PDB file of C-alpha atoms in Angstrom:
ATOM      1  CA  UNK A 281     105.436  83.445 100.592  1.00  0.00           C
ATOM      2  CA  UNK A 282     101.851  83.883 100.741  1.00  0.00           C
ATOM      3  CA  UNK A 283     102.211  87.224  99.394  1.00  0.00           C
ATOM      4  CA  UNK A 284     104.191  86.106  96.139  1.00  0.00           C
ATOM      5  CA  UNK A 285     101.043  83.230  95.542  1.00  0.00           C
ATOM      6  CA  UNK A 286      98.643  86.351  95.571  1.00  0.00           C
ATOM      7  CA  UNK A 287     100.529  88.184  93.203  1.00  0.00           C
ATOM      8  CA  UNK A 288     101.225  85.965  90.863  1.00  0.00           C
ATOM      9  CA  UNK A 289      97.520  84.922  91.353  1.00  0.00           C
ATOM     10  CA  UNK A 290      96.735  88.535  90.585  1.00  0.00           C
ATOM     11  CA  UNK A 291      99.310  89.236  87.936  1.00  0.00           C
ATOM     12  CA  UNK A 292      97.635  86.159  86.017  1.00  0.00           C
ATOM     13  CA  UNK A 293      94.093  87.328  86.278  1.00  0.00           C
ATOM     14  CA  UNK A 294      94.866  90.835  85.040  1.00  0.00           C
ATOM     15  CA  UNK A 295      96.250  89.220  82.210  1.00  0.00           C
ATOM     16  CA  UNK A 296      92.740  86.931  81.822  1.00  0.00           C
ATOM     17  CA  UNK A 297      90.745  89.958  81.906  1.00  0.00           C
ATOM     18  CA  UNK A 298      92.408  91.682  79.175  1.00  0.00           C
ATOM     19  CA  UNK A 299      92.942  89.288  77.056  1.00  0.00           C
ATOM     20  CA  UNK A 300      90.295  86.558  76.983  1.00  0.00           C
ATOM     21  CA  UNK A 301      87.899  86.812  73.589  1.00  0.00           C
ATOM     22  CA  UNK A 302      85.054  85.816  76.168  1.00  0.00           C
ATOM     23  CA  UNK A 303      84.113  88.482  78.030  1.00  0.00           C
ATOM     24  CA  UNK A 304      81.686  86.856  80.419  1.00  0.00           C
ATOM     25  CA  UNK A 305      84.983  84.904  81.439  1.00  0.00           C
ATOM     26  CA  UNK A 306      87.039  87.646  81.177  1.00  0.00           C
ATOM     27  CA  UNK A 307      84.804  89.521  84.066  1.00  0.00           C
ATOM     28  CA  UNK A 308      85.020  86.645  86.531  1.00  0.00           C
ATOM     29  CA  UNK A 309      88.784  86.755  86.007  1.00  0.00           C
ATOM     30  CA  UNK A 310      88.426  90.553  87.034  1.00  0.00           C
ATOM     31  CA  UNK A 311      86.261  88.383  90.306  1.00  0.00           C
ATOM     32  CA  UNK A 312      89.484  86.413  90.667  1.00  0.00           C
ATOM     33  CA  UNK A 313      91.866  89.513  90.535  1.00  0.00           C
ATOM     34  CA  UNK A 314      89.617  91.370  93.087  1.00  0.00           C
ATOM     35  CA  UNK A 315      89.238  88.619  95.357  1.00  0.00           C
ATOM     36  CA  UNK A 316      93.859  88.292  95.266  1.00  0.00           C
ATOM     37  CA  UNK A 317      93.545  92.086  95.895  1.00  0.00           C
ATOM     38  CA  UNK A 318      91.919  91.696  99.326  1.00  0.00           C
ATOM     39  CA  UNK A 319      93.689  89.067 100.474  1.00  0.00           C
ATOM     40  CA  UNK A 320      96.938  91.075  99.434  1.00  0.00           C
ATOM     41  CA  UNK A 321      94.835  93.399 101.884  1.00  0.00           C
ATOM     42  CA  UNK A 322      94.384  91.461 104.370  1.00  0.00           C
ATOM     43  CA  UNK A 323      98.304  90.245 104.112  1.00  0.00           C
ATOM     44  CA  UNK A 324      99.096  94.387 104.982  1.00  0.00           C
ATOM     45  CA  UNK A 325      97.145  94.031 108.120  1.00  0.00           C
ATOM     46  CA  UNK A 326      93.846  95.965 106.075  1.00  0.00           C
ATOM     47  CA  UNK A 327      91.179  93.834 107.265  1.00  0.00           C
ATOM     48  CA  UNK A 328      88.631  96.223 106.959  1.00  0.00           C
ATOM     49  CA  UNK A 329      89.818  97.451 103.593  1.00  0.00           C
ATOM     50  CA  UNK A 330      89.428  93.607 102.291  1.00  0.00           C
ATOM     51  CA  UNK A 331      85.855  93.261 103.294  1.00  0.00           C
ATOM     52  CA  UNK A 332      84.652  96.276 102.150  1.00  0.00           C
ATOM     53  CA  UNK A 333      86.796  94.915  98.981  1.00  0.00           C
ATOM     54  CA  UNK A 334      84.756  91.561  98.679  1.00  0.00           C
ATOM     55  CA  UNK A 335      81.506  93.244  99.308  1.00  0.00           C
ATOM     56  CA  UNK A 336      81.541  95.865  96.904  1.00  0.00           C
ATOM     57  CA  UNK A 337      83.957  94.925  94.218  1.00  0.00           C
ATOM     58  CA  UNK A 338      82.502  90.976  94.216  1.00  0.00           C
ATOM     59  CA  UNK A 339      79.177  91.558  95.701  1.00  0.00           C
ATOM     60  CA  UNK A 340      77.799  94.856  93.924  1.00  0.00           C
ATOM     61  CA  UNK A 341      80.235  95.992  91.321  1.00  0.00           C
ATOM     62  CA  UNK A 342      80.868  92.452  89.299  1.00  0.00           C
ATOM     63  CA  UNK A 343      77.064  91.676  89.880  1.00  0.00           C
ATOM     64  CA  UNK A 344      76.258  94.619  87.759  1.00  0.00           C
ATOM     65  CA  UNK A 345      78.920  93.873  85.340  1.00  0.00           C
ATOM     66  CA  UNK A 346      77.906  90.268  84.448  1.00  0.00           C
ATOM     67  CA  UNK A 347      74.260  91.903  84.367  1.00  0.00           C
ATOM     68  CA  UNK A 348      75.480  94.270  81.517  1.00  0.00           C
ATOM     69  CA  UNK A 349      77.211  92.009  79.786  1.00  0.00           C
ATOM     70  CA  UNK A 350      74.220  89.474  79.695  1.00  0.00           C
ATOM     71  CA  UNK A 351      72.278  92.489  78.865  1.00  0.00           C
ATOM     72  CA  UNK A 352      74.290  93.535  75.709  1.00  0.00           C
ATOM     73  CA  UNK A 353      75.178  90.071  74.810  1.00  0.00           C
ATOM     74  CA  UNK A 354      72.863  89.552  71.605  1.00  0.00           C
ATOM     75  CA  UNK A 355      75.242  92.543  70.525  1.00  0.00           C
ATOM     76  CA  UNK A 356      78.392  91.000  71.643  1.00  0.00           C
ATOM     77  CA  UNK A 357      77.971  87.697  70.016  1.00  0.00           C
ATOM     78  CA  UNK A 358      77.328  88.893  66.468  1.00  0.00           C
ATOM     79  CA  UNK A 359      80.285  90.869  66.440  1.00  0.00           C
ATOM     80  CA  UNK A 360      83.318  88.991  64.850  1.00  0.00           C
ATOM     81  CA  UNK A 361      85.523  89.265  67.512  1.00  0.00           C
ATOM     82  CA  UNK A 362      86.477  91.488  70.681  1.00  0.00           C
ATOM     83  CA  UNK A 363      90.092  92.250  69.262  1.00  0.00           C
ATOM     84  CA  UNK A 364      91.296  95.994  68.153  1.00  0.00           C
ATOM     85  CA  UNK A 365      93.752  96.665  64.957  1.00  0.00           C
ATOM     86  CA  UNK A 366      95.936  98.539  67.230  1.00  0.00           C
ATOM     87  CA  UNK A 367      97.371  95.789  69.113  1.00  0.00           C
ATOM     88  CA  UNK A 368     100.941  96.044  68.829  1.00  0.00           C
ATOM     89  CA  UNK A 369     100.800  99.940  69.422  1.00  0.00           C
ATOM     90  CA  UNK A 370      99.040  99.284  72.779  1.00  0.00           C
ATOM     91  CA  UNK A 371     102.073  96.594  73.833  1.00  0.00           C
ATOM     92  CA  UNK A 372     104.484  99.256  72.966  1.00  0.00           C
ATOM     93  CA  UNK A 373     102.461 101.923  74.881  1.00  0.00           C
ATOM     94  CA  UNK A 374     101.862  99.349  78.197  1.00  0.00           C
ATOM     95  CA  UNK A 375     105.236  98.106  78.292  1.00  0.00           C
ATOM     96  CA  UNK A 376     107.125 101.488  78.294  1.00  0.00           C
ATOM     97  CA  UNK A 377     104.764 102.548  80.733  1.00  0.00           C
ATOM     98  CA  UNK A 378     105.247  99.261  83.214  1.00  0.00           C
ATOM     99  CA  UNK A 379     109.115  99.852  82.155  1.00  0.00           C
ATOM    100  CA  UNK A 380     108.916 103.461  83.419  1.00  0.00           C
ATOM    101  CA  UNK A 381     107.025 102.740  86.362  1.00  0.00           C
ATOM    102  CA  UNK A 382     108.979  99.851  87.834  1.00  0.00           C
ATOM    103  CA  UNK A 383     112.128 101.473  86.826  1.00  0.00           C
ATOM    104  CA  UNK A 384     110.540 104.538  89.592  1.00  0.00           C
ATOM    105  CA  UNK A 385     109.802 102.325  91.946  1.00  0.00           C
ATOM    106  CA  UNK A 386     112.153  99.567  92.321  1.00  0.00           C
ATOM    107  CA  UNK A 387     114.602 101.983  93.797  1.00  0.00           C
ATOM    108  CA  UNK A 388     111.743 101.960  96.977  1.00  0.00           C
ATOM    109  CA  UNK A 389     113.449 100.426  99.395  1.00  0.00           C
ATOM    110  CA  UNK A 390     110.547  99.337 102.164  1.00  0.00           C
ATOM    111  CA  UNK A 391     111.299 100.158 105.782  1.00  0.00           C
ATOM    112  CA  UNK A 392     110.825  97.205 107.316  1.00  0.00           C
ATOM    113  CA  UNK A 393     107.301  96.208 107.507  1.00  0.00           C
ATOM    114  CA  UNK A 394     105.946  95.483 111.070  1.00  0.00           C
ATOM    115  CA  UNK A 395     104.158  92.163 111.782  1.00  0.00           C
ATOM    116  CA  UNK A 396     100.525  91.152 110.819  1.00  0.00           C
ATOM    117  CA  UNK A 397      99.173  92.654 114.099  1.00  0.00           C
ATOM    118  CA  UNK A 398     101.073  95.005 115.322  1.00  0.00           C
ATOM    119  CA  UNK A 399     100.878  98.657 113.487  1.00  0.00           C
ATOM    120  CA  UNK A 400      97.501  97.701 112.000  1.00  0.00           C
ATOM    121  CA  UNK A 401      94.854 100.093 111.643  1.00  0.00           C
ATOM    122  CA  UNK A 402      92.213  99.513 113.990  1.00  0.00           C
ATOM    123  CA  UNK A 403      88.380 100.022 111.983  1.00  0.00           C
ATOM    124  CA  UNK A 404      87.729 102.571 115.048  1.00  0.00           C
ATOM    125  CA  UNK A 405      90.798 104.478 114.437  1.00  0.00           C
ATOM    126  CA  UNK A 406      89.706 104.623 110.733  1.00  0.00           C
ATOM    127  CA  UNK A 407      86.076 105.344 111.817  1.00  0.00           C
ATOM    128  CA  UNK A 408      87.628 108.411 113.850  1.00  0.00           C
ATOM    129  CA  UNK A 409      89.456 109.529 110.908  1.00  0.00           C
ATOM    130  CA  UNK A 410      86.445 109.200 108.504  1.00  0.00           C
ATOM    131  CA  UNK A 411      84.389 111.622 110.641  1.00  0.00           C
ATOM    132  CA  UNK A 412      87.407 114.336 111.952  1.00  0.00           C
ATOM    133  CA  UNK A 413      89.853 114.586 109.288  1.00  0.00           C
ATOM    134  CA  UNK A 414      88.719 113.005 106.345  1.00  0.00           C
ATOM    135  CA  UNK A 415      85.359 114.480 107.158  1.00  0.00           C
ATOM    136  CA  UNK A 416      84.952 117.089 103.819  1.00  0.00           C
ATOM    137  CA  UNK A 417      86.176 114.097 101.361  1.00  0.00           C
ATOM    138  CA  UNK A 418      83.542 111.848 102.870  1.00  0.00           C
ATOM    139  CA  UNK A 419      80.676 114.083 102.876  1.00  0.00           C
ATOM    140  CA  UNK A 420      81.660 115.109  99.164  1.00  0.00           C
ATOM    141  CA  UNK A 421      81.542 111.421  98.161  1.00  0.00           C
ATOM    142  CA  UNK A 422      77.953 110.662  99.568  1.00  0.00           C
ATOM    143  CA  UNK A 423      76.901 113.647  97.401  1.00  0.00           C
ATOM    144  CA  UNK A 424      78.594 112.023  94.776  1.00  0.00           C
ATOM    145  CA  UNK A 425      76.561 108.991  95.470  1.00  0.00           C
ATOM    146  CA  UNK A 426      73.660 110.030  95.188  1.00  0.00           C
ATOM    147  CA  UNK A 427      74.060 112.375  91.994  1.00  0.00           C
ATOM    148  CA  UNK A 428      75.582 109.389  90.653  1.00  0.00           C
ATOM    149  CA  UNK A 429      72.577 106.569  91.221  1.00  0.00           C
ATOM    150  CA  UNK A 430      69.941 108.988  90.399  1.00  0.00           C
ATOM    151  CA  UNK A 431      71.884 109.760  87.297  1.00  0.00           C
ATOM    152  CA  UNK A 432      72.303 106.273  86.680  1.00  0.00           C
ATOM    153  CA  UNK A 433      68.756 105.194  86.757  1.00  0.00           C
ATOM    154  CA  UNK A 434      67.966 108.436  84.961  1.00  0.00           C
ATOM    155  CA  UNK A 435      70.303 107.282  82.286  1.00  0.00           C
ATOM    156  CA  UNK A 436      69.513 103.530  81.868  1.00  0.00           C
ATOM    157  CA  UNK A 437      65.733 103.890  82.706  1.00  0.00           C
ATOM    158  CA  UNK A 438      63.572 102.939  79.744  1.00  0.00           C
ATOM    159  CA  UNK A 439      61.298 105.809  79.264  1.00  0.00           C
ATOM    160  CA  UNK A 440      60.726 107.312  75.667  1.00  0.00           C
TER     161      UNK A 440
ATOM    162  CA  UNK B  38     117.357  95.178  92.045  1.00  0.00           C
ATOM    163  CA  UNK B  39     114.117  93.642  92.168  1.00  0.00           C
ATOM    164  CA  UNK B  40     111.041  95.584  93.127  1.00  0.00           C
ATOM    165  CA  UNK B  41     108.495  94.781  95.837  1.00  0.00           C
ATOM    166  CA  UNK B  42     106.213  92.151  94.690  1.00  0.00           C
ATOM    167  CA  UNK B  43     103.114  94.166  95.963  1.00  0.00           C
ATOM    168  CA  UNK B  44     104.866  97.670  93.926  1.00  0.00           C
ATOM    169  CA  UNK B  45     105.637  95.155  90.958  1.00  0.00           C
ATOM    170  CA  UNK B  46     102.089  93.672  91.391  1.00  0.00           C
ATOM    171  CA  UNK B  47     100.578  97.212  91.167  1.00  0.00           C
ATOM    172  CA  UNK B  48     102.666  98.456  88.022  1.00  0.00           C
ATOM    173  CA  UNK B  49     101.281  95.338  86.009  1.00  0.00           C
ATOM    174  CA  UNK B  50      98.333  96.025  87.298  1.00  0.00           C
ATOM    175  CA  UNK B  51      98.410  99.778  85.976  1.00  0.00           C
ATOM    176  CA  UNK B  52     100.228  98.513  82.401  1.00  0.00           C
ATOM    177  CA  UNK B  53      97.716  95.880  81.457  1.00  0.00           C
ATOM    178  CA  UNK B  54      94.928  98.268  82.751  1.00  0.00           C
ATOM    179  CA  UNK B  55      96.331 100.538  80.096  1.00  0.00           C
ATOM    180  CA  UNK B  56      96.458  97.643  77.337  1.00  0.00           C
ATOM    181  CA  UNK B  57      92.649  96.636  77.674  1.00  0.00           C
ATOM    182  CA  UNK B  58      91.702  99.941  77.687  1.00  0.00           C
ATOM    183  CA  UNK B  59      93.366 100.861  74.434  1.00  0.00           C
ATOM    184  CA  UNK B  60      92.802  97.232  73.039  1.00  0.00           C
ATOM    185  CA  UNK B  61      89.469  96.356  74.445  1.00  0.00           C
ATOM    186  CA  UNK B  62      86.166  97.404  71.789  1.00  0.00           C
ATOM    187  CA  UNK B  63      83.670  96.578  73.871  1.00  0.00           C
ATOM    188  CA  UNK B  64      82.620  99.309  76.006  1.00  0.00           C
ATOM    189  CA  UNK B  65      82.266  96.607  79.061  1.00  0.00           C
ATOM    190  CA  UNK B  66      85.728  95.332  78.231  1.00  0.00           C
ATOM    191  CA  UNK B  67      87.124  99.376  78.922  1.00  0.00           C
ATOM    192  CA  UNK B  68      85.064  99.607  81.928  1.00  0.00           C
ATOM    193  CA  UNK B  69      86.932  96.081  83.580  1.00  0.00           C
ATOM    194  CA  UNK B  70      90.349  97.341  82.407  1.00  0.00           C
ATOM    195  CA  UNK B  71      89.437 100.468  84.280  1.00  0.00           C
ATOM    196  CA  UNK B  72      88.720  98.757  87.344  1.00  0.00           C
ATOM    197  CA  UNK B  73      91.954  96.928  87.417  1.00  0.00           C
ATOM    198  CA  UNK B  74      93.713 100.410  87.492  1.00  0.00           C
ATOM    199  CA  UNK B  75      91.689 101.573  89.977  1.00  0.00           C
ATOM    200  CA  UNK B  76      92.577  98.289  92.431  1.00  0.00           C
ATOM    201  CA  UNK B  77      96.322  98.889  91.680  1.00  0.00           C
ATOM    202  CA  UNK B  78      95.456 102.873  92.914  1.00  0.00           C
ATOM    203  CA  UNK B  79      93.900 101.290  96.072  1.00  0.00           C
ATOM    204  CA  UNK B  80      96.663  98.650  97.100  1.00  0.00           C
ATOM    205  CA  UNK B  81      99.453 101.105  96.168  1.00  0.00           C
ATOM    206  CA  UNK B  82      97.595 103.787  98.710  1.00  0.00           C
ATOM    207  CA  UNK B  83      97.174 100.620 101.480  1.00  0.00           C
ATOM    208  CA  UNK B  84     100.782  99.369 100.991  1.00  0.00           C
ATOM    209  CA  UNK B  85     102.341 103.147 101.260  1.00  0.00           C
ATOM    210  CA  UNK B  86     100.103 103.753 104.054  1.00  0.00           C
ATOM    211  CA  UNK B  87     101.724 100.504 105.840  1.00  0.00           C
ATOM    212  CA  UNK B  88     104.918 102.085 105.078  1.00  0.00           C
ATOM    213  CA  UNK B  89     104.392 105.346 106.554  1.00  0.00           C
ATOM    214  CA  UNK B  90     102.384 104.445 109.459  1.00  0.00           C
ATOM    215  CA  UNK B  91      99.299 105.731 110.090  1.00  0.00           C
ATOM    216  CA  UNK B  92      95.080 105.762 109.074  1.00  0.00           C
ATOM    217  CA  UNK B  93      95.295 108.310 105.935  1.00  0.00           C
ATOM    218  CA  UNK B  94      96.106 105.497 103.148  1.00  0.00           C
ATOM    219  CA  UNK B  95      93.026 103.359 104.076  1.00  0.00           C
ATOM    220  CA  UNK B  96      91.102 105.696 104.685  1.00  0.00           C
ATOM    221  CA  UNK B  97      91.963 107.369 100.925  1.00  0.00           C
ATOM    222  CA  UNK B  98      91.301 103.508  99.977  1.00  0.00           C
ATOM    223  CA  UNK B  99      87.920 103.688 101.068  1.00  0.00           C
ATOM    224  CA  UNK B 100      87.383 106.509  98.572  1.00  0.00           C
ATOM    225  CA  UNK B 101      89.089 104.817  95.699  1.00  0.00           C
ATOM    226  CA  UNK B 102      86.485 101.733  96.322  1.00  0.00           C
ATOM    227  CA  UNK B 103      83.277 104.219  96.809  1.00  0.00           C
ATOM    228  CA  UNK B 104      84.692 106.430  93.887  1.00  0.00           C
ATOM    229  CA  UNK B 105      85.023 103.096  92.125  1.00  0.00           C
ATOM    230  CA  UNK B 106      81.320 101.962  92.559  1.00  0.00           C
ATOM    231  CA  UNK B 107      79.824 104.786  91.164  1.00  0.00           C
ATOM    232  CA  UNK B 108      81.626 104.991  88.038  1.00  0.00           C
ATOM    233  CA  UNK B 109      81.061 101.197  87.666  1.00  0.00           C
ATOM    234  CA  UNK B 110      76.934 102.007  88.184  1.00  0.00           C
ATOM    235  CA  UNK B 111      77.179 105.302  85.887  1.00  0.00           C
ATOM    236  CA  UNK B 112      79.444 103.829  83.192  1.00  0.00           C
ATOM    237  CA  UNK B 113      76.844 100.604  83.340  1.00  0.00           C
ATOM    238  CA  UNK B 114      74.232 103.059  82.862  1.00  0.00           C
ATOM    239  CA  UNK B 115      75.692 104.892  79.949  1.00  0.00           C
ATOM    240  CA  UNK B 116      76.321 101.553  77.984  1.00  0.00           C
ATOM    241  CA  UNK B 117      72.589 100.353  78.923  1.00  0.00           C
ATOM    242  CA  UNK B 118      71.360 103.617  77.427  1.00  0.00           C
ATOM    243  CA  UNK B 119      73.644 103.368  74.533  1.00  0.00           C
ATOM    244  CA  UNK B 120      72.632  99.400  73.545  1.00  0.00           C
ATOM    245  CA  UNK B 121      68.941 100.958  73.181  1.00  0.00           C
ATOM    246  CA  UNK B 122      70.068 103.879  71.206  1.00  0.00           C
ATOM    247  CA  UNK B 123      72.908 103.095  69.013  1.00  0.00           C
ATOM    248  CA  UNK B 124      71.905  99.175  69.447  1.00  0.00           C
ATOM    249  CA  UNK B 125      76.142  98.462  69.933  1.00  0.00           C
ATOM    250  CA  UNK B 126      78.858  98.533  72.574  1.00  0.00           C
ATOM    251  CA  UNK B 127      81.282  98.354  70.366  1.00  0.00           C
ATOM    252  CA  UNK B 128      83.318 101.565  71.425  1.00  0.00           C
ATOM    253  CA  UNK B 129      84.653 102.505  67.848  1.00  0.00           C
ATOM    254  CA  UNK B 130      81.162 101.814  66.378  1.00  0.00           C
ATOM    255  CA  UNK B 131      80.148 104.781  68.423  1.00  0.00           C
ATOM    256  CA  UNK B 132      79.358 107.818  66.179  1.00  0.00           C
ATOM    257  CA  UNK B 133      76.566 109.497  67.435  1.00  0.00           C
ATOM    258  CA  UNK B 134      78.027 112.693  67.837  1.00  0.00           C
ATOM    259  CA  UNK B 135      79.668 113.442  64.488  1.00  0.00           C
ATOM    260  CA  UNK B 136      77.273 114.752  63.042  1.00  0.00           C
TER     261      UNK B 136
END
């Protein structure tokens, strides 16, 4: 039951944030989408998975987008309105693709899904995993962090 | 038959991901469309791991979110950079390479 509310709750907010004119409003739907994500996390017993979800998604990555957009807005707000010419082409292209990809997956049948509690993944176990299996994806992606925020202040910093 | 809610939750999520992206002119529009395909990546690898049992989906979950943050704080970066050059974000206004 709860699940269905955070669907639809997420379902409605993807639909906000790519269609509102305001895009200001359309970023704190994206805040509302996120936010149904991790509790549809938490629902699958990913506890860990919906924190990290609030505090990086929420916290960090929607800070810096209302930033940009109240950054950019004098350029926004002259502009006419946020709207393409190729509208109906992009409903065609969306809806085959949603057509295609439920038509793959709706033949999933789940196994049945164990309780809340039991079968959840512990954030030791994941810890463990982190640092012995998944070790060479996780030291890649703190490279990757760091070529990535010095590029980014190399790229946005106001020099010349 | 129907679909899971989650697996029918993730497909929208993909499809109108796709729509702002080919709809959306404002460069910051693209980059929140993007992020919505990225969260359906992320609760289709948590769900599937649930399925299958097992660490390896949220711990690839992790990397979609980390993966996720820096190409929110590089994309940011690009469209800072390209307000004080080009003085838009309108993605189709965007001609500084033609020359």
């Amino acid at each position: 039951m709860i699940t269905w509310l955070l669907c639809a709750v997420v379902v409605v907010g993807a639909v906000w944030v790519v269609s509102l004119r305001n895009l200001f409003r359309a970023a704190l739907s994206l805040g509302l989408v996120l936010v149904g994500v991790a509790g549809l996390f938490l629902t699958l017993g990913a506890e860990f998975l919906a924190f990290v979800q609030i505090l990086i998604y929420v916290g960090a990555v929607l800070t810096l987008v209302v930033f940009a957009i109240m950054l950019t807005s004098r350029a926004t707000s002259a502009e006419p309105a946020d709207v393409s010419r190729y509208r109906l082409p992009a409903v065609i292209v969306s809806g085959a693709l949603f057509g295609l990809l439920l038509s793959v997956t709706s033949t999933l049948r789940p196994p049945a899904l164990p309780g809340a509690s039991e079968g959840a993944v512990t954030v030791s176990a994941l810890g463990q995993a982190l640092v012995t299996t998944f070790v060479l994806p996780f030291e890649v992606i703190s490279v990757l962090f760091v070529a990535a925020m010095v590029g980014a202040i190399a790229v946005a910093s106001a020099k010349k | 038959m129907a679909p899971h809610p989650l697996l029918f939750t993730s497909c929208a999520l993909v499809a109108l991901g796709v729509y702002g992206i080919l709809t959306r002119r404002n460069a910051i529009g693209i980059l929140l469309a993007i992020e919505l395909i990225l969260n359906a990546a992320s609760l289709n690898f948590i769900l599937f791991g649930r399925w299958v049992g097992g660490v390896d989906g949220q711990a690839f979950a992790i990397f979609v979110i980390a993966l996720a943050a820096c190409e929110a704080a590089v994309g940011l970066a690009i469209i800072m950079g390209l307000y004080r050059t080009a003085k838009t974000v309108l993605a189709d206004e965007v001609n500084l390479l033609k020359g």
